[in-house]
Amino acid sequence: MIKSVTLQNFRSYRKQEFNFDKKTTVIIGPNTSGKTNLIEAIFLLAVGKSFRTEKDMQMISFREELGRVKGKTEDNELEIIITNGQFNGKISQFKKFLVNGVAKRRVDFIENFTAVLFSPEDLDIIVDSPSLRRKFMDNILEQVDREYRLASISYSKALRQRNALLENTRETGIKNEKQFEYWDGLVIGNGEIITGKREEFIEFLNNETKDIFDFVAFYDKSVISKQRLLQYKEAEVASAVTLVGPHRDDFSVSMFNNTRQDTHDVKFFGSRGQQRLVILQLKMLELLYIEKKLGKRPVLLLDDIFSELDEGHIELILEMLDLQQTIITTTHKEFIPQSVLKNTQVIKFSKEDK
Ligand SMILES: Nc1ncnc2c1ncn2[C@@H]1O[C@H](COP(=O)(O)OP(=O)(O)OP(=O)(O)O)[C@@H](O)[C@H]1O
Ligand SMILES: [Mg+2]
């Protein structure tokens, strides 16, 4: 459980503390009152990255040099400090992770708290670009698996170096075989770890019972191996990018027809409603996967999704509120049934707060 969160120069917040004292918290506030900013901060404590931006600096309040998020769980005090590279005229680290005041690497920081986020953007996971689906897998696997986190970091680094080498080969026409051998080895080794764990996750999705919407997921794996790199060698030099590997992975989701004899890709054949049910089912499975791997339920963050879903879907979510700590944001309290509001902590935001 997350017991409290303190934001300092974080997005629209100058300084504010939130205490969560019930299993379910409902945050009601109009547009721009800071709901998503708070959810972003809590997610940041879980994953170490924003779900909205690749540029950490954007999370620092305008005209400030340093932003801070603190979170208290049952066991630890977590803290993330973000700067734009300097603070008080001195060069500083861009992002710092602390557990009980002790600096940590991101790989070690994020195992202290886990969260699953469901926001309106997630409704596009199935239909949008593959990068969104890779991010979906990464956010889950990075939270549960240290080896996956380490492999991801090493893979990204090696990939950057290898691409620079390809660029260099293209420019000079000289191929440094020794260096290629080194970076190839690293992308293959780490790539195989990533692929293996993604494969296992997709298998989990397929083996679990799906009460909300039955589907089958297909892992569209971009295999990385010595042979494949050899096969794409010339094309890679010409384009100066690595053309195979988990950074090109994707997965698709197919639904069954009535007789269960055929499957059809939900991206191309699913109605909007069916696509939403798939996402809802995926989110439920995400919670379950993390629970199975870590032995505890993650905190569920629901950012403004009730305005996007119909009554039946909302009912399905409300039924499982008791299973974990849940933090819900909404613009209108009418979206939340009275029966739910009775047993929850309600925090009201107003525009004038900030
Ligand atoms: N770095 C920043 N510094 C200061 N303010 C920011 C920063 N980034 C975003 N904001 C502002 O924070 C405000 C609140 O944004 P937020 O996304 O939390 O609103 P919200 O309550 O989720 O609204 P909605 O209901 O429209 O989703 C916005 O006015 C936004 O412009
Ligand atoms: Mg919002």
mmCIF file of C-alpha atoms and ligand atoms in Angstrom:
data_model
loop_
_atom_site.group_PDB
_atom_site.id
_atom_site.type_symbol
_atom_site.label_atom_id
_atom_site.label_comp_id
_atom_site.label_asym_id
_atom_site.label_seq_id
_atom_site.Cartn_x
_atom_site.Cartn_y
_atom_site.Cartn_z
ATOM 1 C CA MET A 1 0.000 0.000 0.000
ATOM 2 C CA ILE A 2 1.008 3.551 -0.562
ATOM 3 C CA LYS A 3 0.186 5.517 2.596
ATOM 4 C CA SER A 4 1.157 9.017 1.561
ATOM 5 C CA VAL A 5 2.605 10.982 -1.318
ATOM 6 C CA THR A 6 4.280 14.373 -1.115
ATOM 7 C CA LEU A 7 4.858 16.440 -4.242
ATOM 8 C CA GLN A 8 7.236 19.341 -4.432
ATOM 9 C CA ASN A 9 7.652 21.426 -7.588
ATOM 10 C CA PHE A 10 6.127 18.538 -9.447
ATOM 11 C CA ARG A 11 4.062 19.666 -12.471
ATOM 12 C CA SER A 12 1.254 21.914 -11.171
ATOM 13 C CA TYR A 13 2.093 21.227 -7.506
ATOM 14 C CA ARG A 14 4.233 23.590 -5.468
ATOM 15 C CA LYS A 15 4.079 21.569 -2.298
ATOM 16 C CA GLN A 16 1.337 19.188 -1.289
ATOM 17 C CA GLU A 17 0.867 16.043 0.725
ATOM 18 C CA PHE A 18 -1.764 13.382 0.218
ATOM 19 C CA ASN A 19 -2.595 10.704 2.746
ATOM 20 C CA PHE A 20 -4.352 7.557 1.668
ATOM 21 C CA ASP A 21 -6.117 6.007 4.603
ATOM 22 C CA LYS A 22 -8.659 3.677 3.011
ATOM 23 C CA LYS A 23 -8.375 0.826 0.582
ATOM 24 C CA THR A 24 -10.083 2.893 -2.068
ATOM 25 C CA THR A 25 -9.527 6.593 -2.664
ATOM 26 C CA VAL A 26 -11.654 8.589 -5.071
ATOM 27 C CA ILE A 27 -10.252 11.891 -6.258
ATOM 28 C CA ILE A 28 -12.869 14.195 -7.732
ATOM 29 C CA GLY A 29 -11.755 17.304 -9.542
ATOM 30 C CA PRO A 30 -12.466 19.362 -12.670
ATOM 31 C CA ASN A 31 -10.199 19.392 -15.735
ATOM 32 C CA THR A 32 -6.669 20.732 -15.074
ATOM 33 C CA SER A 33 -7.021 20.392 -11.295
ATOM 34 C CA GLY A 34 -3.984 18.093 -11.099
ATOM 35 C CA LYS A 35 -5.517 14.601 -11.054
ATOM 36 C CA THR A 36 -3.312 13.047 -13.711
ATOM 37 C CA ASN A 37 -0.246 14.808 -12.294
ATOM 38 C CA LEU A 38 -0.786 13.038 -8.974
ATOM 39 C CA ILE A 39 -1.348 9.665 -10.686
ATOM 40 C CA GLU A 40 1.806 10.254 -12.744
ATOM 41 C CA ALA A 41 3.796 10.847 -9.554
ATOM 42 C CA ILE A 42 2.546 7.629 -7.935
ATOM 43 C CA PHE A 43 3.284 5.652 -11.098
ATOM 44 C CA LEU A 44 6.743 7.224 -11.155
ATOM 45 C CA LEU A 45 7.424 5.767 -7.700
ATOM 46 C CA ALA A 46 6.520 2.319 -9.023
ATOM 47 C CA VAL A 47 8.241 2.268 -12.391
ATOM 48 C CA GLY A 48 10.823 5.042 -12.112
ATOM 49 C CA LYS A 49 9.557 6.592 -15.342
ATOM 50 C CA SER A 50 6.668 8.789 -16.344
ATOM 51 C CA PHE A 51 3.867 7.245 -18.375
ATOM 52 C CA ARG A 52 3.308 10.536 -20.197
ATOM 53 C CA THR A 53 6.734 11.749 -21.171
ATOM 54 C CA GLU A 54 10.148 10.460 -22.127
ATOM 55 C CA LYS A 55 11.608 13.725 -20.880
ATOM 56 C CA ASP A 56 11.780 13.649 -17.108
ATOM 57 C CA MET A 57 12.432 17.381 -16.965
ATOM 58 C CA GLN A 58 8.903 18.072 -18.141
ATOM 59 C CA MET A 59 7.710 16.867 -14.747
ATOM 60 C CA ILE A 60 9.473 19.693 -12.921
ATOM 61 C CA SER A 61 7.182 22.684 -12.342
ATOM 62 C CA PHE A 62 7.641 25.508 -14.826
ATOM 63 C CA ARG A 63 10.524 27.849 -13.918
ATOM 64 C CA GLU A 64 11.882 25.475 -11.250
ATOM 65 C CA GLU A 65 15.151 23.540 -11.261
ATOM 66 C CA LEU A 66 14.232 20.630 -9.058
ATOM 67 C CA GLY A 67 11.123 18.532 -8.576
ATOM 68 C CA ARG A 68 10.550 15.908 -5.911
ATOM 69 C CA VAL A 69 8.141 13.066 -5.226
ATOM 70 C CA LYS A 70 8.099 11.259 -1.911
ATOM 71 C CA GLY A 71 6.019 8.240 -1.102
ATOM 72 C CA LYS A 72 5.540 6.275 2.077
ATOM 73 C CA THR A 73 4.693 2.608 1.785
ATOM 74 C CA GLU A 74 4.163 0.310 4.754
ATOM 75 C CA ASP A 75 7.883 -0.458 4.881
ATOM 76 C CA ASN A 76 9.804 2.322 3.211
ATOM 77 C CA GLU A 77 10.105 5.955 2.359
ATOM 78 C CA LEU A 78 10.691 6.343 -1.363
ATOM 79 C CA GLU A 79 11.926 9.489 -3.008
ATOM 80 C CA ILE A 80 12.652 10.595 -6.555
ATOM 81 C CA ILE A 81 14.392 13.876 -7.297
ATOM 82 C CA ILE A 82 14.401 15.272 -10.813
ATOM 83 C CA THR A 83 16.567 18.156 -11.972
ATOM 84 C CA ASN A 84 17.345 19.751 -15.293
ATOM 85 C CA GLY A 85 21.026 18.945 -14.845
ATOM 86 C CA GLN A 86 21.861 21.698 -12.433
ATOM 87 C CA PHE A 87 20.696 22.909 -9.089
ATOM 88 C CA ASN A 88 21.778 26.062 -7.246
ATOM 89 C CA GLY A 89 24.357 26.728 -9.940
ATOM 90 C CA LYS A 90 25.960 23.286 -9.540
ATOM 91 C CA ILE A 91 25.833 20.334 -11.899
ATOM 92 C CA SER A 92 23.465 17.713 -10.531
ATOM 93 C CA GLN A 93 22.175 14.289 -11.462
ATOM 94 C CA PHE A 94 19.070 14.384 -13.685
ATOM 95 C CA LYS A 95 17.221 11.777 -11.683
ATOM 96 C CA LYS A 96 17.983 10.428 -8.251
ATOM 97 C CA PHE A 97 16.310 7.507 -6.486
ATOM 98 C CA LEU A 98 16.351 7.134 -2.724
ATOM 99 C CA VAL A 99 15.000 4.505 -0.363
ATOM 100 C CA ASN A 100 14.926 5.644 3.262
ATOM 101 C CA GLY A 101 17.353 8.385 2.340
ATOM 102 C CA VAL A 102 19.868 6.040 0.694
ATOM 103 C CA ALA A 103 20.632 6.531 -3.007
ATOM 104 C CA LYS A 104 19.730 3.569 -5.218
ATOM 105 C CA ARG A 105 19.907 2.644 -8.861
ATOM 106 C CA ARG A 106 16.576 2.518 -10.673
ATOM 107 C CA VAL A 107 16.864 -1.283 -11.012
ATOM 108 C CA ASP A 108 16.949 -1.594 -7.243
ATOM 109 C CA PHE A 109 14.560 1.239 -6.457
ATOM 110 C CA ILE A 110 11.528 -0.020 -8.294
ATOM 111 C CA GLU A 111 11.143 -3.290 -6.521
ATOM 112 C CA ASN A 112 9.869 -1.466 -3.451
ATOM 113 C CA PHE A 113 6.467 -0.552 -4.810
ATOM 114 C CA THR A 114 4.325 -1.806 -7.672
ATOM 115 C CA ALA A 115 1.390 -0.273 -9.476
ATOM 116 C CA VAL A 116 -0.859 -0.922 -12.432
ATOM 117 C CA LEU A 117 -2.189 2.077 -14.272
ATOM 118 C CA PHE A 118 -5.329 2.208 -16.353
ATOM 119 C CA SER A 119 -5.795 5.489 -18.209
ATOM 120 C CA PRO A 120 -7.778 6.495 -21.294
ATOM 121 C CA GLU A 121 -4.612 6.213 -23.438
ATOM 122 C CA ASP A 122 -4.509 2.492 -22.622
ATOM 123 C CA LEU A 123 -7.694 2.035 -24.615
ATOM 124 C CA ASP A 124 -5.519 2.339 -27.720
ATOM 125 C CA ILE A 125 -2.976 -0.353 -26.786
ATOM 126 C CA ILE A 126 -4.454 -2.827 -29.253
ATOM 127 C CA VAL A 127 -4.982 -0.478 -32.176
ATOM 128 C CA ASP A 128 -2.057 1.904 -31.834
ATOM 129 C CA SER A 129 1.588 1.488 -32.808
ATOM 130 C CA PRO A 130 3.744 -1.472 -31.649
ATOM 131 C CA SER A 131 5.763 0.811 -29.357
ATOM 132 C CA LEU A 132 2.721 1.131 -27.108
ATOM 133 C CA ARG A 133 2.455 -2.659 -26.835
ATOM 134 C CA ARG A 134 6.159 -2.975 -26.075
ATOM 135 C CA LYS A 135 5.780 -0.346 -23.369
ATOM 136 C CA PHE A 136 2.828 -2.294 -21.974
ATOM 137 C CA MET A 137 4.999 -5.427 -21.664
ATOM 138 C CA ASP A 138 7.967 -3.470 -20.311
ATOM 139 C CA ASN A 139 6.001 -1.735 -17.575
ATOM 140 C CA ILE A 140 4.840 -5.099 -16.278
ATOM 141 C CA LEU A 141 8.015 -7.112 -16.698
ATOM 142 C CA GLU A 142 10.306 -4.403 -15.384
ATOM 143 C CA GLN A 143 8.270 -4.236 -12.203
ATOM 144 C CA VAL A 144 8.429 -7.938 -11.483
ATOM 145 C CA ASP A 145 11.798 -9.017 -12.785
ATOM 146 C CA ARG A 146 15.209 -7.598 -11.932
ATOM 147 C CA GLU A 147 16.930 -9.652 -14.605
ATOM 148 C CA TYR A 148 14.577 -8.157 -17.196
ATOM 149 C CA ARG A 149 15.422 -4.656 -15.971
ATOM 150 C CA LEU A 150 19.157 -5.297 -16.199
ATOM 151 C CA ALA A 151 18.823 -6.882 -19.642
ATOM 152 C CA SER A 152 16.733 -3.930 -20.887
ATOM 153 C CA ILE A 153 19.344 -1.410 -19.789
ATOM 154 C CA SER A 154 22.241 -3.364 -21.299
ATOM 155 C CA TYR A 155 20.295 -4.018 -24.482
ATOM 156 C CA SER A 156 19.454 -0.329 -25.029
ATOM 157 C CA LYS A 157 23.047 0.707 -24.423
ATOM 158 C CA ALA A 158 24.458 -1.950 -26.749
ATOM 159 C CA LEU A 159 21.878 -1.101 -29.383
ATOM 160 C CA ARG A 160 22.892 2.565 -29.345
ATOM 161 C CA GLN A 161 26.559 1.653 -29.683
ATOM 162 C CA ARG A 162 25.858 -0.829 -32.437
ATOM 163 C CA ASN A 163 23.811 1.725 -34.371
ATOM 164 C CA ALA A 164 26.639 4.246 -34.028
ATOM 165 C CA LEU A 165 28.991 1.620 -35.396
ATOM 166 C CA LEU A 166 26.673 0.976 -38.347
ATOM 167 C CA GLU A 167 26.553 4.686 -39.015
ATOM 168 C CA ASN A 168 30.334 4.830 -38.891
ATOM 169 C CA THR A 169 30.603 1.905 -41.310
ATOM 170 C CA ARG A 170 28.221 3.617 -43.691
ATOM 171 C CA GLU A 171 30.225 6.849 -43.564
ATOM 172 C CA THR A 172 33.710 5.374 -43.841
ATOM 173 C CA GLY A 173 33.071 2.119 -45.679
ATOM 174 C CA ILE A 174 35.282 0.364 -43.136
ATOM 175 C CA LYS A 175 33.785 -2.398 -41.047
ATOM 176 C CA ASN A 176 35.398 -2.960 -37.694
ATOM 177 C CA GLU A 177 34.666 -6.672 -37.289
ATOM 178 C CA LYS A 178 36.057 -6.895 -33.759
ATOM 179 C CA GLN A 179 33.807 -4.154 -32.459
ATOM 180 C CA PHE A 180 30.794 -5.614 -34.214
ATOM 181 C CA GLU A 181 31.487 -8.960 -32.641
ATOM 182 C CA TYR A 182 31.497 -7.361 -29.209
ATOM 183 C CA TRP A 183 28.249 -5.385 -29.577
ATOM 184 C CA ASP A 184 26.513 -8.190 -31.485
ATOM 185 C CA GLY A 185 27.257 -10.473 -28.563
ATOM 186 C CA LEU A 186 25.680 -8.024 -26.142
ATOM 187 C CA VAL A 187 22.525 -7.347 -28.152
ATOM 188 C CA ILE A 188 22.029 -11.064 -28.770
ATOM 189 C CA GLY A 189 22.640 -12.090 -25.150
ATOM 190 C CA ASN A 190 20.419 -9.440 -23.597
ATOM 191 C CA GLY A 191 17.906 -9.569 -26.438
ATOM 192 C CA GLU A 192 17.352 -13.275 -25.809
ATOM 193 C CA ILE A 193 16.639 -12.633 -22.137
ATOM 194 C CA ILE A 194 14.058 -9.965 -23.007
ATOM 195 C CA THR A 195 12.441 -12.137 -25.668
ATOM 196 C CA GLY A 196 12.277 -15.168 -23.394
ATOM 197 C CA LYS A 197 10.514 -13.264 -20.647
ATOM 198 C CA ARG A 198 8.085 -11.595 -23.029
ATOM 199 C CA GLU A 199 7.298 -15.018 -24.437
ATOM 200 C CA GLU A 200 6.550 -16.325 -20.978
ATOM 201 C CA PHE A 201 4.252 -13.363 -20.295
ATOM 202 C CA ILE A 202 2.280 -13.900 -23.521
ATOM 203 C CA GLU A 203 1.974 -17.555 -22.606
ATOM 204 C CA PHE A 204 0.587 -16.542 -19.229
ATOM 205 C CA LEU A 205 -2.026 -14.367 -20.978
ATOM 206 C CA ASN A 206 -3.076 -17.325 -23.091
ATOM 207 C CA ASN A 207 -3.246 -19.834 -20.255
ATOM 208 C CA GLU A 208 -5.301 -17.787 -17.801
ATOM 209 C CA THR A 209 -9.087 -17.906 -17.684
ATOM 210 C CA LYS A 210 -10.635 -14.787 -19.123
ATOM 211 C CA ASP A 211 -14.023 -13.948 -17.623
ATOM 212 C CA ILE A 212 -14.417 -10.613 -19.336
ATOM 213 C CA PHE A 213 -13.341 -11.311 -22.885
ATOM 214 C CA ASP A 214 -11.774 -14.435 -24.299
ATOM 215 C CA PHE A 215 -8.847 -13.889 -26.610
ATOM 216 C CA VAL A 216 -5.617 -15.384 -27.764
ATOM 217 C CA ALA A 217 -2.426 -13.325 -27.945
ATOM 218 C CA PHE A 218 0.249 -13.861 -30.563
ATOM 219 C CA TYR A 219 3.786 -12.780 -29.871
ATOM 220 C CA ASP A 220 5.222 -11.279 -33.034
ATOM 221 C CA LYS A 221 8.818 -11.735 -32.032
ATOM 222 C CA SER A 222 11.662 -10.080 -33.885
ATOM 223 C CA VAL A 223 14.169 -12.882 -33.325
ATOM 224 C CA ILE A 224 17.692 -11.805 -32.594
ATOM 225 C CA SER A 225 20.501 -14.214 -33.436
ATOM 226 C CA LYS A 226 23.898 -14.318 -35.119
ATOM 227 C CA GLN A 227 22.271 -15.684 -38.227
ATOM 228 C CA ARG A 228 19.621 -12.990 -38.424
ATOM 229 C CA LEU A 229 22.148 -10.218 -37.931
ATOM 230 C CA LEU A 230 24.187 -11.727 -40.743
ATOM 231 C CA GLN A 231 21.142 -11.899 -42.950
ATOM 232 C CA TYR A 232 20.357 -8.201 -42.464
ATOM 233 C CA LYS A 233 23.960 -7.008 -42.487
ATOM 234 C CA GLU A 234 23.876 -5.011 -45.697
ATOM 235 C CA ALA A 235 20.474 -3.462 -45.082
ATOM 236 C CA GLU A 236 21.595 -2.479 -41.579
ATOM 237 C CA VAL A 237 24.679 -0.674 -42.820
ATOM 238 C CA ALA A 238 22.619 1.085 -45.482
ATOM 239 C CA SER A 239 20.065 2.315 -42.944
ATOM 240 C CA ALA A 240 22.499 2.597 -40.010
ATOM 241 C CA VAL A 241 20.015 0.973 -37.642
ATOM 242 C CA THR A 242 19.704 -2.481 -36.146
ATOM 243 C CA LEU A 243 16.771 -4.060 -37.929
ATOM 244 C CA VAL A 244 16.051 -7.096 -35.755
ATOM 245 C CA GLY A 245 15.626 -7.601 -32.034
ATOM 246 C CA PRO A 246 13.131 -6.991 -29.220
ATOM 247 C CA HIS A 247 13.047 -3.259 -29.958
ATOM 248 C CA ARG A 248 11.026 -4.340 -33.000
ATOM 249 C CA ASP A 249 8.737 -6.779 -31.154
ATOM 250 C CA ASP A 250 4.979 -6.651 -31.250
ATOM 251 C CA PHE A 251 2.019 -8.724 -30.175
ATOM 252 C CA SER A 252 -1.515 -9.004 -31.450
ATOM 253 C CA VAL A 253 -4.759 -10.119 -29.905
ATOM 254 C CA SER A 254 -7.362 -12.222 -31.680
ATOM 255 C CA MET A 255 -10.922 -13.043 -30.709
ATOM 256 C CA PHE A 256 -12.765 -16.265 -31.350
ATOM 257 C CA ASN A 257 -15.823 -16.525 -33.554
ATOM 258 C CA ASN A 258 -18.997 -18.170 -32.253
ATOM 259 C CA THR A 259 -17.963 -21.708 -33.099
ATOM 260 C CA ARG A 260 -14.412 -21.063 -31.821
ATOM 261 C CA GLN A 261 -13.056 -22.418 -35.064
ATOM 262 C CA ASP A 262 -11.511 -19.189 -36.297
ATOM 263 C CA THR A 263 -9.762 -16.294 -34.697
ATOM 264 C CA HIS A 264 -9.775 -12.724 -35.932
ATOM 265 C CA ASP A 265 -7.388 -9.937 -35.047
ATOM 266 C CA VAL A 266 -9.185 -7.544 -32.694
ATOM 267 C CA LYS A 267 -7.229 -4.628 -34.130
ATOM 268 C CA PHE A 268 -8.805 -5.101 -37.551
ATOM 269 C CA PHE A 269 -12.080 -6.872 -36.846
ATOM 270 C CA GLY A 270 -13.041 -5.977 -33.292
ATOM 271 C CA SER A 271 -15.720 -3.400 -32.601
ATOM 272 C CA ARG A 272 -14.702 -0.484 -30.391
ATOM 273 C CA GLY A 273 -16.578 -2.164 -27.529
ATOM 274 C CA GLN A 274 -14.734 -5.445 -28.058
ATOM 275 C CA GLN A 275 -11.413 -3.636 -28.158
ATOM 276 C CA ARG A 276 -12.255 -2.025 -24.832
ATOM 277 C CA LEU A 277 -13.188 -5.347 -23.293
ATOM 278 C CA VAL A 278 -9.835 -6.747 -24.375
ATOM 279 C CA ILE A 279 -8.048 -3.880 -22.649
ATOM 280 C CA LEU A 280 -10.090 -4.373 -19.509
ATOM 281 C CA GLN A 281 -9.230 -8.075 -19.573
ATOM 282 C CA LEU A 282 -5.562 -7.306 -20.197
ATOM 283 C CA LYS A 283 -5.497 -4.956 -17.219
ATOM 284 C CA MET A 284 -7.046 -7.632 -14.974
ATOM 285 C CA LEU A 285 -4.423 -10.100 -16.179
ATOM 286 C CA GLU A 286 -1.702 -7.530 -15.584
ATOM 287 C CA LEU A 287 -2.742 -7.286 -11.929
ATOM 288 C CA LEU A 288 -2.845 -11.055 -11.663
ATOM 289 C CA TYR A 289 0.542 -11.535 -13.301
ATOM 290 C CA ILE A 290 2.239 -9.135 -10.906
ATOM 291 C CA GLU A 291 0.465 -10.779 -7.986
ATOM 292 C CA LYS A 292 1.602 -14.225 -9.107
ATOM 293 C CA LYS A 293 5.183 -13.112 -9.591
ATOM 294 C CA LEU A 294 5.588 -11.026 -6.442
ATOM 295 C CA GLY A 295 3.049 -12.620 -4.152
ATOM 296 C CA LYS A 296 1.188 -9.350 -3.531
ATOM 297 C CA ARG A 297 -1.350 -7.229 -5.373
ATOM 298 C CA PRO A 298 -0.057 -4.009 -6.927
ATOM 299 C CA VAL A 299 -1.808 -0.703 -6.289
ATOM 300 C CA LEU A 300 -4.355 0.016 -9.013
ATOM 301 C CA LEU A 301 -4.437 3.538 -10.438
ATOM 302 C CA LEU A 302 -7.533 4.395 -12.464
ATOM 303 C CA ASP A 303 -7.136 7.763 -14.110
ATOM 304 C CA ASP A 304 -10.397 9.122 -15.425
ATOM 305 C CA ILE A 305 -11.473 5.926 -17.143
ATOM 306 C CA PHE A 306 -15.079 5.864 -15.996
ATOM 307 C CA SER A 307 -16.052 8.548 -18.474
ATOM 308 C CA GLU A 308 -14.738 6.236 -21.216
ATOM 309 C CA LEU A 309 -16.484 3.017 -20.219
ATOM 310 C CA ASP A 310 -20.119 2.000 -20.151
ATOM 311 C CA GLU A 311 -21.973 0.900 -17.027
ATOM 312 C CA GLY A 312 -21.301 -2.801 -17.478
ATOM 313 C CA HIS A 313 -17.563 -2.270 -17.746
ATOM 314 C CA ILE A 314 -17.505 0.042 -14.746
ATOM 315 C CA GLU A 315 -19.370 -2.603 -12.747
ATOM 316 C CA LEU A 316 -16.628 -5.151 -13.558
ATOM 317 C CA ILE A 317 -13.978 -2.822 -12.197
ATOM 318 C CA LEU A 318 -15.925 -1.885 -9.093
ATOM 319 C CA GLU A 319 -16.390 -5.551 -8.261
ATOM 320 C CA MET A 320 -12.671 -5.956 -7.725
ATOM 321 C CA LEU A 321 -11.951 -2.863 -5.673
ATOM 322 C CA ASP A 322 -11.568 -4.919 -2.515
ATOM 323 C CA LEU A 323 -8.708 -6.961 -3.911
ATOM 324 C CA GLN A 324 -6.103 -4.192 -3.704
ATOM 325 C CA GLN A 325 -5.562 -0.559 -2.879
ATOM 326 C CA THR A 326 -7.143 1.503 -5.645
ATOM 327 C CA ILE A 327 -6.829 5.187 -6.407
ATOM 328 C CA ILE A 328 -9.486 6.511 -8.764
ATOM 329 C CA THR A 329 -9.729 9.932 -10.361
ATOM 330 C CA THR A 330 -12.844 11.341 -11.947
ATOM 331 C CA THR A 331 -14.209 14.672 -13.070
ATOM 332 C CA HIS A 332 -17.756 13.880 -11.942
ATOM 333 C CA LYS A 333 -18.723 11.976 -8.850
ATOM 334 C CA GLU A 334 -21.824 10.743 -10.698
ATOM 335 C CA PHE A 335 -19.559 8.228 -12.434
ATOM 336 C CA ILE A 336 -19.002 6.452 -9.116
ATOM 337 C CA PRO A 337 -21.988 4.654 -7.579
ATOM 338 C CA GLN A 338 -23.146 5.901 -4.183
ATOM 339 C CA SER A 339 -22.531 2.481 -2.647
ATOM 340 C CA VAL A 340 -18.842 2.710 -3.547
ATOM 341 C CA LEU A 341 -18.459 6.288 -2.353
ATOM 342 C CA LYS A 342 -19.752 5.328 1.093
ATOM 343 C CA ASN A 343 -16.788 3.141 1.957
ATOM 344 C CA THR A 344 -14.059 5.168 0.373
ATOM 345 C CA GLN A 345 -11.861 8.121 1.103
ATOM 346 C CA VAL A 346 -12.957 11.026 -1.082
ATOM 347 C CA ILE A 347 -10.544 13.837 -1.912
ATOM 348 C CA LYS A 348 -11.942 16.863 -3.725
ATOM 349 C CA PHE A 349 -9.737 19.005 -5.939
ATOM 350 C CA SER A 350 -10.730 22.450 -7.012
ATOM 351 C CA LYS A 351 -9.096 24.618 -9.645
ATOM 352 C CA GLU A 352 -8.162 27.221 -7.058
ATOM 353 C CA ASP A 353 -6.066 24.746 -5.063
ATOM 354 C CA LYS A 354 -2.932 25.279 -7.062
HETATM 355 N N1 LIG B 1 5.759 21.040 -15.695
HETATM 356 C C1 LIG B 1 4.633 21.644 -15.353
HETATM 357 N N2 LIG B 1 4.657 22.736 -14.534
HETATM 358 C C2 LIG B 1 3.525 23.346 -14.175
HETATM 359 N N3 LIG B 1 2.303 22.958 -14.565
HETATM 360 C C3 LIG B 1 2.206 21.906 -15.383
HETATM 361 C C4 LIG B 1 3.362 21.181 -15.811
HETATM 362 N N4 LIG B 1 2.955 20.171 -16.611
HETATM 363 C C5 LIG B 1 1.622 20.258 -16.671
HETATM 364 N N5 LIG B 1 1.147 21.269 -15.941
HETATM 365 C C6 LIG B 1 -0.257 21.716 -15.733
HETATM 366 O O1 LIG B 1 -0.860 20.948 -14.728
HETATM 367 C C7 LIG B 1 -2.267 21.144 -14.821
HETATM 368 C C8 LIG B 1 -3.005 19.918 -14.357
HETATM 369 O O2 LIG B 1 -2.783 18.858 -15.234
HETATM 370 P P1 LIG B 1 -3.431 17.422 -15.042
HETATM 371 O O3 LIG B 1 -3.116 16.647 -16.260
HETATM 372 O O4 LIG B 1 -3.039 16.837 -13.744
HETATM 373 O O5 LIG B 1 -4.985 17.785 -14.993
HETATM 374 P P2 LIG B 1 -6.225 16.804 -14.740
HETATM 375 O O6 LIG B 1 -6.835 17.157 -13.435
HETATM 376 O O7 LIG B 1 -5.821 15.407 -14.947
HETATM 377 O O8 LIG B 1 -7.203 17.307 -15.895
HETATM 378 P P3 LIG B 1 -8.114 16.465 -16.938
HETATM 379 O O9 LIG B 1 -9.406 16.208 -16.212
HETATM 380 O O10 LIG B 1 -8.297 17.427 -18.052
HETATM 381 O O11 LIG B 1 -7.382 15.237 -17.331
HETATM 382 C C9 LIG B 1 -2.531 21.553 -16.266
HETATM 383 O O12 LIG B 1 -3.025 22.867 -16.289
HETATM 384 C C10 LIG B 1 -1.159 21.478 -16.917
HETATM 385 O O13 LIG B 1 -0.975 22.469 -17.895
HETATM 386 MG MG MG B 2 -6.258 13.974 -16.386
#
